[in-house]
Amino acid sequence: MLRSVQLKDYMTARTVTINAEAEMAEAIKLIIDNKISGLCVVDDSGRLAGILSELDCLRAILSSTYNQDKIGRVRDYMASENLVVANPHEDITDVAQDMLLKNKRRRPVVEDGKLVGQITCRQLLSAVMAFNS
């Protein structure tokens, strides 16, 4: 059975983050080393600045190879406009439905303007499995 319906009880609070000024090589290493599909990009005060996915990293590598240039910085490839975020007190099923509707695998969780976690499809699946047990 679900412990609650609030997102905060299922989200990952220890989100792997990176700064927009970091080199893409550092971001790629973080993604590979942590076996995750993307990173939340934060500013120096912990505010969400964007999201960087594996596909963004692949785009950076291919662009670099094609143009025979350096890979660049995170800010050059991250998504930063029209970011959809969640609040830790939102209903987990509402967030899951919206993620399905928007075809997104992860959603940053923000409270008072600061990143406090992330919810992914993996956590949602775990919550549903716990509910069905």
Coordinates of C-alpha atoms in Angstrom, one line a residue:
M1 CA 0.0 0.0 0.0
L2 CA 1.2 3.5 -0.7
R3 CA 2.7 5.2 2.3
S4 CA 1.0 8.4 1.2
V5 CA 0.0 10.2 -1.9
Q6 CA 2.6 13.0 -1.5
L7 CA 5.5 13.1 -3.9
K8 CA 8.0 13.9 -1.1
D9 CA 7.7 10.3 0.1
Y10 CA 8.8 8.8 -3.2
M11 CA 11.2 11.4 -4.7
T12 CA 15.0 11.1 -4.7
A13 CA 16.2 13.8 -2.3
R14 CA 19.9 13.4 -3.2
T15 CA 19.7 14.5 -6.7
V16 CA 22.9 14.5 -8.8
T17 CA 23.4 18.1 -9.9
I18 CA 25.7 20.2 -12.0
N19 CA 26.3 23.9 -12.7
A20 CA 25.5 25.4 -16.1
E21 CA 29.2 26.6 -16.4
A22 CA 30.6 23.0 -16.0
E23 CA 32.2 21.3 -19.0
M24 CA 30.0 18.8 -20.8
A25 CA 32.7 16.1 -20.2
E26 CA 32.1 16.5 -16.5
A27 CA 28.3 16.1 -16.9
I28 CA 28.8 13.0 -19.1
K29 CA 31.1 11.5 -16.5
L30 CA 28.5 12.1 -13.7
I31 CA 25.7 10.5 -15.8
I32 CA 27.8 7.5 -16.6
D33 CA 29.3 7.1 -13.1
N34 CA 26.0 7.4 -11.3
K35 CA 24.1 5.3 -13.8
I36 CA 21.4 7.9 -14.3
S37 CA 19.6 9.3 -17.4
G38 CA 20.1 13.0 -16.7
L39 CA 21.1 15.8 -14.3
C40 CA 19.4 18.8 -12.7
V41 CA 21.3 21.9 -13.5
V42 CA 21.5 24.4 -10.6
D43 CA 22.9 27.8 -9.9
D44 CA 25.3 28.6 -7.0
S45 CA 22.3 29.1 -4.6
G46 CA 20.7 25.7 -5.4
R47 CA 18.0 27.1 -7.7
L48 CA 17.0 25.0 -10.7
A49 CA 18.5 26.4 -13.9
G50 CA 17.7 23.5 -16.3
I51 CA 17.8 19.8 -17.0
L52 CA 20.4 17.9 -19.0
S53 CA 19.5 14.5 -20.4
E54 CA 21.6 11.7 -21.9
L55 CA 20.2 12.8 -25.3
D56 CA 21.5 16.3 -24.7
C57 CA 24.9 14.8 -24.0
L58 CA 24.8 12.7 -27.1
R59 CA 23.9 15.8 -29.1
A60 CA 26.9 17.6 -27.7
I61 CA 29.3 14.8 -28.5
L62 CA 28.0 14.4 -32.1
S63 CA 28.1 18.2 -32.7
S64 CA 31.6 18.3 -31.3
T65 CA 32.7 15.5 -33.6
Y66 CA 31.0 16.9 -36.6
N67 CA 32.4 20.4 -36.1
Q68 CA 35.8 19.2 -34.8
D69 CA 35.5 21.4 -31.8
K70 CA 35.4 21.1 -28.0
I71 CA 32.2 19.7 -26.6
G72 CA 31.3 22.9 -24.7
R73 CA 29.5 23.7 -21.5
V74 CA 26.4 22.4 -19.9
R75 CA 24.6 25.7 -20.6
D76 CA 25.0 25.2 -24.3
Y77 CA 22.9 22.0 -24.3
M78 CA 20.6 21.9 -21.3
A79 CA 16.9 22.5 -21.5
S80 CA 16.1 25.7 -19.6
E81 CA 12.9 27.1 -21.0
N82 CA 9.4 26.0 -20.0
L83 CA 10.6 23.6 -17.3
V84 CA 7.9 21.7 -15.6
V85 CA 8.6 21.2 -11.9
A86 CA 6.7 19.6 -9.1
N87 CA 6.1 20.5 -5.5
P88 CA 7.0 17.9 -2.8
H89 CA 3.4 18.0 -1.5
E90 CA 1.8 17.3 -4.9
D91 CA -0.2 14.1 -5.4
I92 CA 2.0 11.4 -6.8
T93 CA -0.6 10.1 -9.2
D94 CA -1.2 13.6 -10.6
V95 CA 2.5 14.0 -11.3
A96 CA 2.7 10.5 -12.8
Q97 CA -0.2 11.2 -15.2
D98 CA 1.3 14.6 -16.2
M99 CA 4.7 12.9 -16.8
L100 CA 3.0 10.4 -19.1
L101 CA 1.1 13.1 -20.9
K102 CA 4.2 15.1 -21.5
N103 CA 6.4 12.0 -22.2
K104 CA 9.0 13.0 -19.6
R105 CA 11.0 10.5 -17.6
R106 CA 11.9 12.8 -14.7
R107 CA 10.7 15.9 -13.0
P108 CA 12.6 18.2 -10.7
V109 CA 11.0 18.8 -7.3
V110 CA 11.2 22.5 -6.2
E111 CA 10.2 24.2 -3.0
D112 CA 10.6 27.9 -2.3
G113 CA 12.5 28.2 -5.5
K114 CA 15.2 25.6 -4.6
L115 CA 15.7 22.1 -5.9
V116 CA 14.8 19.6 -3.2
G117 CA 14.7 16.4 -5.2
Q118 CA 13.6 14.7 -8.3
I119 CA 11.0 12.1 -9.2
T120 CA 11.6 9.6 -12.0
C121 CA 9.7 6.8 -13.6
R122 CA 11.7 4.4 -11.5
Q123 CA 10.4 5.9 -8.3
L124 CA 6.9 6.0 -9.7
L125 CA 7.1 2.3 -10.6
S126 CA 8.3 1.4 -7.1
A127 CA 5.4 3.3 -5.6
V128 CA 2.9 1.5 -7.8
M129 CA 4.4 -1.9 -7.1
A130 CA 4.3 -1.1 -3.3
F131 CA 0.6 -0.2 -3.7
N132 CA -0.2 -3.4 -5.5
S133 CA 1.6 -5.6 -2.9

